[in-house]
PDB file of C-alpha atoms in Angstrom:
ATOM      1  CA  MET A   1      14.279  27.955   1.143  1.00  0.00           C
ATOM      2  CA  ARG A   2      13.376  25.202  -1.201  1.00  0.00           C
ATOM      3  CA  GLY A   3      16.807  25.467  -2.923  1.00  0.00           C
ATOM      4  CA  ILE A   4      18.685  24.811   0.343  1.00  0.00           C
ATOM      5  CA  ALA A   5      16.539  21.801   1.066  1.00  0.00           C
ATOM      6  CA  VAL A   6      17.074  20.361  -2.428  1.00  0.00           C
ATOM      7  CA  THR A   7      20.586  20.722  -1.789  1.00  0.00           C
ATOM      8  CA  THR A   8      20.522  19.228   1.466  1.00  0.00           C
ATOM      9  CA  VAL A   9      19.009  16.066  -0.161  1.00  0.00           C
ATOM     10  CA  PHE A  10      21.476  15.932  -2.813  1.00  0.00           C
ATOM     11  CA  VAL A  11      24.430  16.244  -0.144  1.00  0.00           C
ATOM     12  CA  PHE A  12      22.731  13.533   1.982  1.00  0.00           C
ATOM     13  CA  LEU A  13      22.109  11.207  -1.207  1.00  0.00           C
ATOM     14  CA  ASN A  14      25.639  11.613  -2.379  1.00  0.00           C
ATOM     15  CA  ALA A  15      27.149  11.072   1.037  1.00  0.00           C
ATOM     16  CA  TRP A  16      25.422   7.594   0.879  1.00  0.00           C
ATOM     17  CA  ASN A  17      26.779   6.495  -2.465  1.00  0.00           C
ATOM     18  CA  GLU A  18      27.958   3.270  -1.191  1.00  0.00           C
ATOM     19  CA  PHE A  19      24.711   2.255   0.474  1.00  0.00           C
ATOM     20  CA  LEU A  20      21.871   3.959  -1.435  1.00  0.00           C
ATOM     21  CA  PHE A  21      21.380   4.309  -5.112  1.00  0.00           C
ATOM     22  CA  ALA A  22      19.268   7.504  -5.966  1.00  0.00           C
ATOM     23  CA  VAL A  23      17.748   8.747  -9.076  1.00  0.00           C
ATOM     24  CA  VAL A  24      15.596  11.798  -9.310  1.00  0.00           C
ATOM     25  CA  LEU A  25      12.872  11.228 -11.787  1.00  0.00           C
ATOM     26  CA  GLY A  26      10.896  14.301 -13.606  1.00  0.00           C
ATOM     27  CA  GLU A  27       7.825  14.257 -15.500  1.00  0.00           C
ATOM     28  CA  ASP A  28       7.363  11.055 -17.661  1.00  0.00           C
ATOM     29  CA  ASP A  29       9.905   9.505 -15.398  1.00  0.00           C
ATOM     30  CA  ARG A  30      12.950  10.894 -17.130  1.00  0.00           C
ATOM     31  CA  VAL A  31      16.106  11.000 -15.142  1.00  0.00           C
ATOM     32  CA  LEU A  32      17.072  14.682 -13.739  1.00  0.00           C
ATOM     33  CA  TRP A  33      19.870  13.679 -11.519  1.00  0.00           C
ATOM     34  CA  CYS A  34      21.551  10.212 -10.276  1.00  0.00           C
ATOM     35  CA  ASN A  35      24.376   9.766  -7.596  1.00  0.00           C
ATOM     36  CA  GLY A  36      27.513   8.108  -8.055  1.00  0.00           C
ATOM     37  CA  ALA A  37      26.176   4.817  -6.843  1.00  0.00           C
ATOM     38  CA  ALA A  38      23.504   4.634  -9.318  1.00  0.00           C
ATOM     39  CA  HIS A  39      26.370   4.799 -11.678  1.00  0.00           C
ATOM     40  CA  HIS A  40      27.834   1.646 -10.232  1.00  0.00           C
ATOM     41  CA  LEU A  41      25.093  -0.759  -9.935  1.00  0.00           C
ATOM     42  CA  LEU A  42      22.386   0.758 -12.091  1.00  0.00           C
ATOM     43  CA  GLY A  43      24.767   1.724 -15.103  1.00  0.00           C
ATOM     44  CA  LEU A  44      23.579   5.339 -15.035  1.00  0.00           C
ATOM     45  CA  SER A  45      25.691   8.464 -16.027  1.00  0.00           C
ATOM     46  CA  PRO A  46      24.490  11.677 -15.167  1.00  0.00           C
ATOM     47  CA  ALA A  47      26.508  13.112 -18.403  1.00  0.00           C
ATOM     48  CA  ARG A  48      24.794  10.515 -20.824  1.00  0.00           C
ATOM     49  CA  ASP A  49      21.397   9.730 -19.060  1.00  0.00           C
ATOM     50  CA  VAL A  50      19.874  12.788 -17.689  1.00  0.00           C
ATOM     51  CA  GLY A  51      16.895  13.403 -19.925  1.00  0.00           C
ATOM     52  CA  LEU A  52      16.421   9.963 -20.897  1.00  0.00           C
ATOM     53  CA  PRO A  53      13.224   7.830 -19.637  1.00  0.00           C
ATOM     54  CA  VAL A  54      14.251   5.419 -16.817  1.00  0.00           C
ATOM     55  CA  ALA A  55      12.393   2.989 -18.295  1.00  0.00           C
ATOM     56  CA  ASN A  56      14.660   2.719 -21.448  1.00  0.00           C
ATOM     57  CA  LEU A  57      17.677   2.593 -18.995  1.00  0.00           C
ATOM     58  CA  LEU A  58      16.612  -0.013 -16.264  1.00  0.00           C
ATOM     59  CA  ARG A  59      14.698  -2.445 -18.649  1.00  0.00           C
ATOM     60  CA  HIS A  60      13.954  -5.359 -16.429  1.00  0.00           C
ATOM     61  CA  PRO A  61      10.261  -6.300 -16.587  1.00  0.00           C
ATOM     62  CA  ASP A  62       9.529  -6.247 -13.099  1.00  0.00           C
ATOM     63  CA  PHE A  63      10.958  -2.952 -12.321  1.00  0.00           C
ATOM     64  CA  VAL A  64       9.138  -1.533 -15.692  1.00  0.00           C
ATOM     65  CA  ALA A  65       5.710  -2.885 -14.343  1.00  0.00           C
ATOM     66  CA  PHE A  66       6.523  -1.429 -10.816  1.00  0.00           C
ATOM     67  CA  LEU A  67       7.454   1.867 -12.271  1.00  0.00           C
ATOM     68  CA  ASN A  68       4.266   2.001 -14.537  1.00  0.00           C
ATOM     69  CA  GLN A  69       1.940   0.969 -11.384  1.00  0.00           C
ATOM     70  CA  ARG A  70       3.561   3.905  -9.491  1.00  0.00           C
ATOM     71  CA  ARG A  71       3.265   6.451 -12.490  1.00  0.00           C
ATOM     72  CA  ARG A  72      -0.658   5.621 -12.591  1.00  0.00           C
ATOM     73  CA  GLY A  73      -0.741   6.253  -8.854  1.00  0.00           C
ATOM     74  CA  GLU A  74      -2.636   3.012  -8.313  1.00  0.00           C
ATOM     75  CA  PRO A  75      -2.984   2.267  -4.339  1.00  0.00           C
ATOM     76  CA  VAL A  76      -0.861  -0.431  -3.116  1.00  0.00           C
ATOM     77  CA  GLU A  77      -2.777  -3.366  -1.944  1.00  0.00           C
ATOM     78  CA  PRO A  78      -1.922  -5.108   1.155  1.00  0.00           C
ATOM     79  CA  ARG A  79      -0.543  -8.225  -0.735  1.00  0.00           C
ATOM     80  CA  GLN A  80       1.362  -6.052  -2.893  1.00  0.00           C
ATOM     81  CA  ARG A  81       4.609  -4.655  -1.981  1.00  0.00           C
ATOM     82  CA  ASP A  82       5.672  -0.906  -2.092  1.00  0.00           C
ATOM     83  CA  GLN A  83       9.085  -2.004  -3.536  1.00  0.00           C
ATOM     84  CA  VAL A  84      10.338  -4.145  -6.318  1.00  0.00           C
ATOM     85  CA  GLU A  85      13.419  -6.651  -6.529  1.00  0.00           C
ATOM     86  CA  PHE A  86      15.490  -7.066  -9.595  1.00  0.00           C
ATOM     87  CA  PRO A  87      18.869  -7.931 -10.669  1.00  0.00           C
ATOM     88  CA  ALA A  88      21.539  -5.197 -11.182  1.00  0.00           C
ATOM     89  CA  PRO A  89      21.729  -4.053 -14.940  1.00  0.00           C
ATOM     90  CA  VAL A  90      25.481  -3.948 -14.420  1.00  0.00           C
ATOM     91  CA  ASP A  91      25.951  -7.018 -12.387  1.00  0.00           C
ATOM     92  CA  ASP A  92      23.342 -10.069 -12.405  1.00  0.00           C
ATOM     93  CA  ALA A  93      24.769 -11.594  -9.184  1.00  0.00           C
ATOM     94  CA  ARG A  94      23.451  -8.592  -7.244  1.00  0.00           C
ATOM     95  CA  LEU A  95      19.922  -8.138  -6.325  1.00  0.00           C
ATOM     96  CA  LEU A  96      18.498  -4.525  -5.779  1.00  0.00           C
ATOM     97  CA  SER A  97      15.435  -3.541  -3.775  1.00  0.00           C
ATOM     98  CA  ALA A  98      13.908  -0.306  -5.111  1.00  0.00           C
ATOM     99  CA  ARG A  99      11.033   1.905  -4.030  1.00  0.00           C
ATOM    100  CA  ILE A 100       9.780   5.323  -5.528  1.00  0.00           C
ATOM    101  CA  VAL A 101       8.596   8.201  -3.216  1.00  0.00           C
ATOM    102  CA  PRO A 102       7.150  11.539  -4.283  1.00  0.00           C
ATOM    103  CA  TYR A 103       9.767  14.333  -4.310  1.00  0.00           C
ATOM    104  CA  GLY A 104       9.318  17.769  -5.034  1.00  0.00           C
ATOM    105  CA  LYS A 105       6.670  19.252  -7.475  1.00  0.00           C
ATOM    106  CA  LYS A 106       5.895  16.618 -10.304  1.00  0.00           C
ATOM    107  CA  GLN A 107       9.188  14.637  -9.317  1.00  0.00           C
ATOM    108  CA  ARG A 108       9.815  11.236  -7.653  1.00  0.00           C
ATOM    109  CA  LEU A 109      12.763   9.717  -6.302  1.00  0.00           C
ATOM    110  CA  LEU A 110      13.954   6.130  -7.057  1.00  0.00           C
ATOM    111  CA  LEU A 111      15.751   4.663  -3.901  1.00  0.00           C
ATOM    112  CA  ALA A 112      17.501   1.520  -4.665  1.00  0.00           C
ATOM    113  CA  THR A 113      19.517  -0.681  -2.164  1.00  0.00           C
ATOM    114  CA  ASP A 114      21.764  -3.822  -2.865  1.00  0.00           C
ATOM    115  CA  ILE A 115      20.029  -6.693  -0.961  1.00  0.00           C
ATOM    116  CA  SER A 116      22.230  -9.416  -2.304  1.00  0.00           C
ATOM    117  CA  ARG A 117      24.060 -10.170   0.980  1.00  0.00           C
ATOM    118  CA  VAL A 118      20.803 -10.050   2.782  1.00  0.00           C
ATOM    119  CA  ARG A 119      19.286 -12.676   0.515  1.00  0.00           C
ATOM    120  CA  ARG A 120      22.507 -14.752   0.567  1.00  0.00           C
ATOM    121  CA  LEU A 121      22.168 -14.675   4.600  1.00  0.00           C
ATOM    122  CA  GLU A 122      18.686 -15.713   4.470  1.00  0.00           C
ATOM    123  CA  GLN A 123      19.258 -18.632   2.369  1.00  0.00           C
ATOM    124  CA  VAL A 124      22.219 -19.801   4.456  1.00  0.00           C
ATOM    125  CA  ARG A 125      19.876 -19.569   7.249  1.00  0.00           C
ATOM    126  CA  ARG A 126      17.212 -21.599   5.664  1.00  0.00           C
ATOM    127  CA  ASP A 127      19.606 -24.240   4.636  1.00  0.00           C
ATOM    128  CA  PHE A 128      21.165 -24.355   8.237  1.00  0.00           C
ATOM    129  CA  VAL A 129      17.675 -24.897   9.797  1.00  0.00           C
ATOM    130  CA  ALA A 130      16.720 -27.524   7.370  1.00  0.00           C
ATOM    131  CA  ASN A 131      20.006 -29.353   7.645  1.00  0.00           C
ATOM    132  CA  VAL A 132      20.008 -29.193  11.259  1.00  0.00           C
ATOM    133  CA  SER A 133      16.546 -30.439  11.726  1.00  0.00           C
ATOM    134  CA  HIS A 134      17.246 -33.108   9.016  1.00  0.00           C
ATOM    135  CA  GLU A 135      20.223 -34.346  11.127  1.00  0.00           C
ATOM    136  CA  LEU A 136      18.072 -33.999  14.312  1.00  0.00           C
ATOM    137  CA  ARG A 137      15.361 -36.045  13.323  1.00  0.00           C
ATOM    138  CA  THR A 138      17.093 -39.568  12.773  1.00  0.00           C
ATOM    139  CA  PRO A 139      18.861 -39.638  15.917  1.00  0.00           C
ATOM    140  CA  LEU A 140      15.477 -38.511  17.631  1.00  0.00           C
ATOM    141  CA  THR A 141      13.502 -41.135  15.804  1.00  0.00           C
ATOM    142  CA  VAL A 142      16.066 -43.912  16.900  1.00  0.00           C
ATOM    143  CA  ILE A 143      15.718 -42.729  20.535  1.00  0.00           C
ATOM    144  CA  SER A 144      12.070 -42.658  20.295  1.00  0.00           C
ATOM    145  CA  GLY A 145      11.884 -46.317  19.050  1.00  0.00           C
ATOM    146  CA  TYR A 146      14.251 -47.460  21.478  1.00  0.00           C
ATOM    147  CA  LEU A 147      12.187 -45.805  24.691  1.00  0.00           C
ATOM    148  CA  GLU A 148       8.914 -47.390  23.160  1.00  0.00           C
ATOM    149  CA  THR A 149      10.470 -50.844  22.941  1.00  0.00           C
ATOM    150  CA  LEU A 150      11.851 -50.727  26.608  1.00  0.00           C
ATOM    151  CA  LEU A 151       8.308 -49.161  27.846  1.00  0.00           C
ATOM    152  CA  ASP A 152       6.706 -52.060  26.098  1.00  0.00           C
ATOM    153  CA  SER A 153       8.689 -54.826  27.535  1.00  0.00           C
ATOM    154  CA  ASP A 154       7.495 -56.743  30.412  1.00  0.00           C
ATOM    155  CA  SER A 155      10.777 -57.228  31.947  1.00  0.00           C
ATOM    156  CA  PRO A 156      10.708 -56.736  35.924  1.00  0.00           C
ATOM    157  CA  ALA A 157      14.404 -55.156  35.832  1.00  0.00           C
ATOM    158  CA  LEU A 158      12.671 -52.347  34.001  1.00  0.00           C
ATOM    159  CA  GLU A 159      10.032 -51.694  36.812  1.00  0.00           C
ATOM    160  CA  HIS A 160      12.288 -49.154  38.681  1.00  0.00           C
ATOM    161  CA  TRP A 161      12.848 -47.310  35.367  1.00  0.00           C
ATOM    162  CA  ARG A 162       9.529 -46.909  33.981  1.00  0.00           C
ATOM    163  CA  GLN A 163       8.805 -43.308  35.343  1.00  0.00           C
ATOM    164  CA  PRO A 164      12.182 -41.992  33.776  1.00  0.00           C
ATOM    165  CA  LEU A 165      11.752 -43.850  30.468  1.00  0.00           C
ATOM    166  CA  HIS A 166       8.208 -42.068  30.334  1.00  0.00           C
ATOM    167  CA  GLY A 167       9.889 -38.649  31.039  1.00  0.00           C
ATOM    168  CA  MET A 168      12.562 -39.329  28.200  1.00  0.00           C
ATOM    169  CA  GLN A 169       9.915 -40.700  26.060  1.00  0.00           C
ATOM    170  CA  GLN A 170       7.622 -37.604  26.497  1.00  0.00           C
ATOM    171  CA  GLN A 171      10.787 -35.110  25.755  1.00  0.00           C
ATOM    172  CA  SER A 172      11.916 -37.124  22.890  1.00  0.00           C
ATOM    173  CA  ARG A 173       8.508 -36.749  21.189  1.00  0.00           C
ATOM    174  CA  ARG A 174       8.432 -33.037  22.281  1.00  0.00           C
ATOM    175  CA  MET A 175      11.927 -32.610  20.493  1.00  0.00           C
ATOM    176  CA  LEU A 176      10.719 -34.380  17.409  1.00  0.00           C
ATOM    177  CA  HIS A 177       7.714 -32.179  17.066  1.00  0.00           C
ATOM    178  CA  ILE A 178       9.856 -29.311  17.211  1.00  0.00           C
ATOM    179  CA  VAL A 179      12.193 -30.757  14.625  1.00  0.00           C
ATOM    180  CA  GLU A 180       9.102 -31.525  12.351  1.00  0.00           C
ATOM    181  CA  ASP A 181       7.848 -27.841  12.787  1.00  0.00           C
ATOM    182  CA  LEU A 182      11.222 -26.393  11.725  1.00  0.00           C
ATOM    183  CA  LEU A 183      11.321 -28.917   8.855  1.00  0.00           C
ATOM    184  CA  LEU A 184       7.785 -27.470   7.825  1.00  0.00           C
ATOM    185  CA  LEU A 185       8.989 -23.873   8.254  1.00  0.00           C
ATOM    186  CA  ALA A 186      11.907 -24.447   6.213  1.00  0.00           C
ATOM    187  CA  ARG A 187       9.779 -25.842   3.349  1.00  0.00           C
ATOM    188  CA  LEU A 188       7.363 -23.142   3.632  1.00  0.00           C
ATOM    189  CA  GLU A 189       9.888 -20.312   3.389  1.00  0.00           C
TER     190      GLU A 189
END
C-alpha cells in the first residue's frame, strides 16, 4: 500500500512540473529524487545530484540556515516563517519560496514555488498607491486652502454659501486624511 501512495505522490509532483519544484530529501538532507521543475530553476539533475547533500547544491545562506533549523526540528516561533525566500540558483532574477515538510520515514519533502511575479505585482501595487496618494495630496491641499480662505472671509456675498463650504471643507479634510493614511501605509510596506 505504501508503494502505491509514494507512486501517487511522484505522479502528482511530476504533473505540477511548471508550478511546483519538488525534491525528496533523505537522511542528512541528501537528494533522493527531484522533478523536472527542480532541474529548471534549482539546477538539480536526478542523474547528477541524487545522493548529494542539498546544502551543497543550493548554497544560498538563507536557504542553508532554514534547512539547518528544520533539520534540528526547532519549533517555528510566531515571528519566524515556515518558509524561506531566496533567488533561484539558475536565474537570479527569479525569487523562490521554499518550505520543508515531513515525508515518509526519515525523509522530508522540499517544495519550492516561483514567487517572482507575485513580488513584482506587490511592488507595482505599492508604487501605484504611493504615486496616486502623492498626486492626490497636492490638489486636495490646494482645495482645502481655498475653502479655508473663503470660510474666513467676512464677505456678505458668501453668507448663503457658508454651509455648503463647510461641508466641502469637511469632505476635503476627510479625503486628505485618507490620502495621508495611504501614504503612511505605502511607507510602512
